[in-house]
PDB file of C-alpha atoms in Angstrom:
ATOM      1  CA  MET O1343      27.189 -40.356  -1.298  1.00 48.00           C
ATOM      2  CA  ALA O1344      23.729 -39.803   0.323  1.00 51.00           C
ATOM      3  CA  THR O1345      25.314 -37.098   2.284  1.00 54.00           C
ATOM      4  CA  ILE O1346      26.446 -35.255  -0.403  1.00 54.00           C
ATOM      5  CA  ASN O1347      23.070 -35.235  -2.028  1.00 56.00           C
ATOM      6  CA  GLN O1348      21.345 -34.199   1.053  1.00 57.00           C
ATOM      7  CA  ILE O1349      23.919 -31.132   1.382  1.00 57.00           C
ATOM      8  CA  ASP O1350      23.406 -30.389  -2.303  1.00 57.00           C
ATOM      9  CA  ASN O1351      19.842 -30.323  -1.805  1.00 59.00           C
ATOM     10  CA  LEU O1352      19.988 -28.129   1.210  1.00 57.00           C
ATOM     11  CA  LYS O1353      21.832 -25.861  -0.244  1.00 62.00           C
ATOM     12  CA  LYS O1354      19.528 -25.795  -3.405  1.00 61.00           C
ATOM     13  CA  THR O1355      16.212 -25.617  -1.129  1.00 73.00           C
ATOM     14  CA  SER O1356      17.763 -22.482   0.796  1.00 77.00           C
ATOM     15  CA  ARG O1357      18.852 -20.710  -2.302  1.00 79.00           C
ATOM     16  CA  ASP O1358      15.160 -21.360  -3.678  1.00 82.00           C
ATOM     17  CA  ILE O1359      13.849 -20.022  -0.367  1.00 85.00           C
ATOM     18  CA  LYS O1360      16.151 -17.108  -1.059  1.00 85.00           C
ATOM     19  CA  ALA O1361      14.839 -16.226  -3.994  1.00 85.00           C
ATOM     20  CA  GLU O1362      11.571 -16.307  -3.204  1.00 87.00           C
ATOM     21  CA  ASN O1363      11.919 -13.916  -0.524  1.00 88.00           C
ATOM     22  CA  LEU O1364      14.000 -11.330  -2.608  1.00 90.00           C
ATOM     23  CA  VAL O1365      11.064 -11.640  -4.998  1.00 90.00           C
ATOM     24  CA  ARG O1366       8.559 -10.565  -2.343  1.00 90.00           C
ATOM     25  CA  GLU O1367      10.539  -8.134  -0.739  1.00 92.00           C
ATOM     26  CA  THR O1368      11.066  -6.704  -4.354  1.00 92.00           C
ATOM     27  CA  LYS O1369       6.851  -6.683  -5.375  1.00 92.00           C
ATOM     28  CA  VAL O1370       6.464  -4.812  -1.574  1.00 92.00           C
ATOM     29  CA  LEU O1371       9.112  -2.266  -2.547  1.00 93.00           C
ATOM     30  CA  ASN O1372       7.609  -1.602  -6.302  1.00 92.00           C
ATOM     31  CA  ILE O1373       4.200  -1.280  -4.275  1.00 91.00           C
ATOM     32  CA  ALA O1374       5.486   1.230  -2.109  1.00 92.00           C
ATOM     33  CA  ARG O1375       7.515   3.483  -4.523  1.00 91.00           C
ATOM     34  CA  LEU O1376       4.224   3.055  -7.419  1.00 89.00           C
ATOM     35  CA  ALA O1377       2.080   4.505  -4.277  1.00 88.00           C
ATOM     36  CA  LYS O1378       5.035   7.560  -3.667  1.00 90.00           C
ATOM     37  CA  MET O1379       5.292   8.605  -7.387  1.00 90.00           C
ATOM     38  CA  LEU O1380       1.278   8.566  -7.493  1.00 87.00           C
ATOM     39  CA  VAL O1381       1.261  10.818  -4.808  1.00 88.00           C
ATOM     40  CA  ASP O1382       4.190  13.086  -6.017  1.00 87.00           C
ATOM     41  CA  LEU O1383       2.534  13.022  -9.562  1.00 86.00           C
ATOM     42  CA  PHE O1384      -0.979  13.307  -9.084  1.00 86.00           C
ATOM     43  CA  GLY O1385      -1.423  13.946  -5.641  1.00 85.00           C
ATOM     44  CA  LEU O1386      -3.698  16.713  -4.157  1.00 85.00           C
ATOM     45  CA  ASP O1387      -2.682  19.103  -1.446  1.00 87.00           C
ATOM     46  CA  GLU O1388      -6.319  19.025  -0.127  1.00 89.00           C
ATOM     47  CA  PRO O1389      -6.281  15.852   2.311  1.00 90.00           C
ATOM     48  CA  PHE O1390      -2.253  16.779   3.211  1.00 90.00           C
ATOM     49  CA  LYS O1391      -3.788  19.905   4.784  1.00 90.00           C
ATOM     50  CA  LYS O1392      -6.086  18.126   6.779  1.00 89.00           C
ATOM     51  CA  ILE O1393      -3.647  15.771   8.789  1.00 88.00           C
ATOM     52  CA  GLY O1394      -4.060  17.854  11.700  1.00 86.00           C
ATOM     53  CA  LYS O1395      -2.826  16.141  15.010  1.00 90.00           C
ATOM     54  CA  TRP O1396      -1.768  13.053  13.198  1.00 89.00           C
ATOM     55  CA  GLU O1397       1.192  14.735  11.761  1.00 90.00           C
ATOM     56  CA  GLY O1398       4.451  12.737  12.041  1.00 90.00           C
ATOM     57  CA  GLU O1399       2.394   9.361  13.176  1.00 92.00           C
ATOM     58  CA  GLU O1400       3.334   6.418  11.459  1.00 94.00           C
ATOM     59  CA  ILE O1401       0.681   3.585   9.791  1.00 94.00           C
ATOM     60  CA  GLU O1402       1.927   0.609   8.715  1.00 95.00           C
ATOM     61  CA  MET O1403       0.502  -1.454   5.467  1.00 95.00           C
ATOM     62  CA  TYR O1404       1.046  -5.245   5.856  1.00 95.00           C
ATOM     63  CA  LEU O1405       0.409  -7.195   3.004  1.00 94.00           C
ATOM     64  CA  VAL O1406      -0.321 -10.674   4.327  1.00 93.00           C
ATOM     65  CA  GLU O1407      -0.015 -12.305   0.774  1.00 93.00           C
ATOM     66  CA  LEU O1408       3.771 -10.876   0.396  1.00 92.00           C
ATOM     67  CA  ASP O1409       4.552 -10.804   4.009  1.00 91.00           C
ATOM     68  CA  GLY O1410       6.027  -7.513   3.634  1.00 92.00           C
ATOM     69  CA  TYR O1411       5.464  -4.112   5.111  1.00 94.00           C
ATOM     70  CA  ILE O1412       4.923  -0.262   4.295  1.00 95.00           C
ATOM     71  CA  THR O1413       5.465   2.328   6.516  1.00 95.00           C
ATOM     72  CA  PHE O1414       3.615   5.679   6.001  1.00 94.00           C
ATOM     73  CA  VAL O1415       4.891   8.911   7.660  1.00 93.00           C
ATOM     74  CA  LEU O1416       1.714  11.460   8.102  1.00 92.00           C
ATOM     75  CA  THR O1417       2.564  15.248   6.746  1.00 91.00           C
ATOM     76  CA  SER O1418       1.000  17.933   6.061  1.00 90.00           C
ATOM     77  CA  ASP O1419       2.807  18.599   2.951  1.00 89.00           C
ATOM     78  CA  ARG O1420       2.816  16.507   0.147  1.00 87.00           C
ATOM     79  CA  LYS O1421       6.303  16.989  -1.067  1.00 88.00           C
ATOM     80  CA  ASN O1422       7.470  15.412   2.420  1.00 89.00           C
ATOM     81  CA  PHE O1423       5.272  12.466   1.785  1.00 88.00           C
ATOM     82  CA  ASP O1424       7.629   9.407   2.093  1.00 88.00           C
ATOM     83  CA  CYS O1425       7.487   5.621   2.336  1.00 90.00           C
ATOM     84  CA  ARG O1426       9.588   2.580   3.765  1.00 91.00           C
ATOM     85  CA  VAL O1427       9.602  -0.770   3.227  1.00 92.00           C
ATOM     86  CA  GLU O1428       9.883  -1.975   6.535  1.00 92.00           C
ATOM     87  CA  LYS O1429       7.608  -2.517   9.899  1.00 93.00           C
ATOM     88  CA  ALA O1430       6.651   0.642  11.729  1.00 91.00           C
ATOM     89  CA  ASN O1431       8.551   1.189  15.058  1.00 92.00           C
ATOM     90  CA  ASN O1432       5.156   2.743  17.079  1.00 92.00           C
ATOM     91  CA  PRO O1433       2.172   2.686  14.427  1.00 94.00           C
ATOM     92  CA  VAL O1434      -0.964   4.319  15.278  1.00 96.00           C
ATOM     93  CA  ALA O1435      -2.772   2.113  12.954  1.00 95.00           C
ATOM     94  CA  ARG O1436      -2.557  -0.523  10.808  1.00 95.00           C
ATOM     95  CA  LEU O1437      -3.756  -1.815   7.239  1.00 94.00           C
ATOM     96  CA  ILE O1438      -3.717  -5.245   6.909  1.00 95.00           C
ATOM     97  CA  VAL O1439      -4.440  -6.160   3.092  1.00 94.00           C
ATOM     98  CA  ASN O1440      -5.712  -9.540   2.912  1.00 93.00           C
ATOM     99  CA  VAL O1441      -6.346 -10.650  -0.735  1.00 93.00           C
ATOM    100  CA  GLU O1442      -4.475 -12.869  -3.215  1.00 93.00           C
ATOM    101  CA  GLU O1443      -1.272 -11.695  -4.330  1.00 90.00           C
ATOM    102  CA  GLU O1444      -2.432 -11.413  -7.781  1.00 91.00           C
ATOM    103  CA  LYS O1445      -5.255  -9.122  -6.599  1.00 91.00           C
ATOM    104  CA  ILE O1446      -3.093  -6.978  -4.077  1.00 91.00           C
ATOM    105  CA  THR O1447      -2.038  -4.658  -6.853  1.00 88.00           C
ATOM    106  CA  SER O1448      -5.842  -4.136  -8.230  1.00 89.00           C
ATOM    107  CA  VAL O1449      -7.411  -3.626  -4.591  1.00 90.00           C
ATOM    108  CA  LEU O1450      -4.364  -0.771  -4.060  1.00 89.00           C
ATOM    109  CA  SER O1451      -5.199   0.415  -7.406  1.00 87.00           C
ATOM    110  CA  SER O1452      -8.891   0.675  -6.831  1.00 88.00           C
ATOM    111  CA  ILE O1453      -8.308   2.607  -3.784  1.00 88.00           C
ATOM    112  CA  ILE O1454      -5.979   5.101  -5.060  1.00 87.00           C
ATOM    113  CA  ARG O1455      -8.075   5.842  -7.887  1.00 86.00           C
ATOM    114  CA  SER O1456     -11.032   6.662  -6.002  1.00 87.00           C
ATOM    115  CA  LYS O1457     -11.916  10.215  -5.179  1.00 87.00           C
ATOM    116  CA  SER O1458     -11.014  11.627  -1.312  1.00 85.00           C
ATOM    117  CA  ASN O1459     -14.769  12.206  -0.960  1.00 87.00           C
ATOM    118  CA  ILE O1460     -17.641  10.775   0.772  1.00 88.00           C
ATOM    119  CA  PHE O1461     -18.174   8.372  -2.200  1.00 88.00           C
ATOM    120  CA  GLY O1462     -14.565   7.357  -2.410  1.00 85.00           C
ATOM    121  CA  LEU O1463     -14.625   6.225   1.176  1.00 88.00           C
ATOM    122  CA  MET O1464     -17.831   4.472   0.311  1.00 89.00           C
ATOM    123  CA  LYS O1465     -15.954   2.435  -2.530  1.00 86.00           C
ATOM    124  CA  LEU O1466     -13.643   1.678   0.572  1.00 88.00           C
ATOM    125  CA  LEU O1467     -16.290  -0.378   2.384  1.00 91.00           C
ATOM    126  CA  LYS O1468     -16.412  -2.944  -0.277  1.00 91.00           C
ATOM    127  CA  TYR O1469     -12.966  -4.214   0.967  1.00 92.00           C
ATOM    128  CA  LEU O1470     -13.791  -3.540   5.030  1.00 92.00           C
ATOM    129  CA  ILE O1471     -16.905  -5.300   4.954  1.00 92.00           C
ATOM    130  CA  PRO O1472     -15.795  -8.659   3.539  1.00 93.00           C
ATOM    131  CA  ARG O1473     -12.580  -8.120   5.632  1.00 93.00           C
ATOM    132  CA  LYS O1474     -10.144  -7.896   2.533  1.00 93.00           C
ATOM    133  CA  ILE O1475      -8.638  -4.641   4.396  1.00 93.00           C
ATOM    134  CA  LYS O1476      -8.519  -4.685   8.333  1.00 94.00           C
ATOM    135  CA  ILE O1477      -7.818  -2.007  10.479  1.00 94.00           C
ATOM    136  CA  LYS O1478      -6.518  -2.092  13.412  1.00 95.00           C
ATOM    137  CA  GLY O1479      -5.776   0.810  15.785  1.00 94.00           C
ATOM    138  CA  SER O1480      -6.886   4.398  14.694  1.00 93.00           C
ATOM    139  CA  TYR O1481      -9.555   4.670  12.127  1.00 93.00           C
ATOM    140  CA  VAL O1482      -9.373   8.203  11.695  1.00 93.00           C
ATOM    141  CA  ALA O1483      -5.351   8.001  11.051  1.00 93.00           C
ATOM    142  CA  ALA O1484      -6.224   4.986   8.833  1.00 93.00           C
ATOM    143  CA  ILE O1485      -8.720   7.302   6.780  1.00 92.00           C
ATOM    144  CA  LYS O1486      -6.516  10.278   6.953  1.00 92.00           C
ATOM    145  CA  LEU O1487      -3.702   8.022   4.991  1.00 92.00           C
ATOM    146  CA  VAL O1488      -6.150   6.502   2.736  1.00 92.00           C
ATOM    147  CA  LYS O1489      -7.501   9.818   1.780  1.00 91.00           C
ATOM    148  CA  CYS O1490      -3.891  11.140   1.067  1.00 90.00           C
ATOM    149  CA  LEU O1491      -3.556   8.347  -1.293  1.00 90.00           C
ATOM    150  CA  MET O1492      -6.335   8.505  -3.454  1.00 89.00           C
ATOM    151  CA  ILE O1493      -5.621  10.921  -6.443  1.00 86.00           C
ATOM    152  CA  GLY O1494      -8.785  10.409  -8.369  1.00 80.00           C
ATOM    153  CA  LYS O1495     -10.017  14.240  -8.444  1.00 77.00           C
ATOM    154  CA  ASN O1496      -7.061  15.135 -10.229  1.00 73.00           C
ATOM    155  CA  GLU O1497      -7.266  16.558 -14.088  1.00 73.00           C
ATOM    156  CA  VAL O1498      -6.064  13.661 -15.426  1.00 67.00           C
ATOM    157  CA  TYR O1499      -8.891  11.668 -14.194  1.00 64.00           C
ATOM    158  CA  LYS O1500     -11.249  14.311 -15.887  1.00 65.00           C
ATOM    159  CA  ASN O1501      -9.770  14.344 -19.224  1.00 61.00           C
ATOM    160  CA  SER O1502      -9.110  10.711 -19.286  1.00 53.00           C
ATOM    161  CA  LYS O1503     -12.353  10.217 -21.809  1.00 53.00           C
ATOM    162  CA  VAL O1504     -10.936  12.612 -23.989  1.00 48.00           C
ATOM    163  CA  GLY O1505      -9.625  10.940 -27.410  1.00 45.00           C
ATOM    164  CA  LEU O1506     -10.941   7.514 -26.665  1.00 43.00           C
ATOM    165  CA  LEU O1507     -13.228   5.829 -29.483  1.00 40.00           C
ATOM    166  CA  PRO O1508     -16.708   5.550 -29.202  1.00 45.00           C
TER     167      PRO O1508
END
């Protein structure tokens, strides 16, 4: 009777682990989809035109708490911007996001809503200095990607204060 209980417990544990992995993978996939959708809808063409020699290079973002990878391929045309939820084959740079699971979306949202200028990049320092985000590999390529993700100069943000109550 004890062996049957052990087998049942093992099956439940295995099922629980699979369910947890599925939830984590879904969260990473949703983050990747959101990044792609925001760049498609609100992204600016300027940062993509400045990709230069980095075109076609892979940049990997590793979300530590979710144990998931998002691979971005740099391109000079915003319409061709794409990301995949998988580990990069040969990344030029790695962005390692090391924050609590609940704060991942707020950190990425803060970066995405920033303007792609020097002040927006300075905003990135508040995550780089305390090592909430680490860059391994080419800093230039990582900054090019981050600038492509930053959509704060879009008209949506300029008109966002219109219509709000005082």
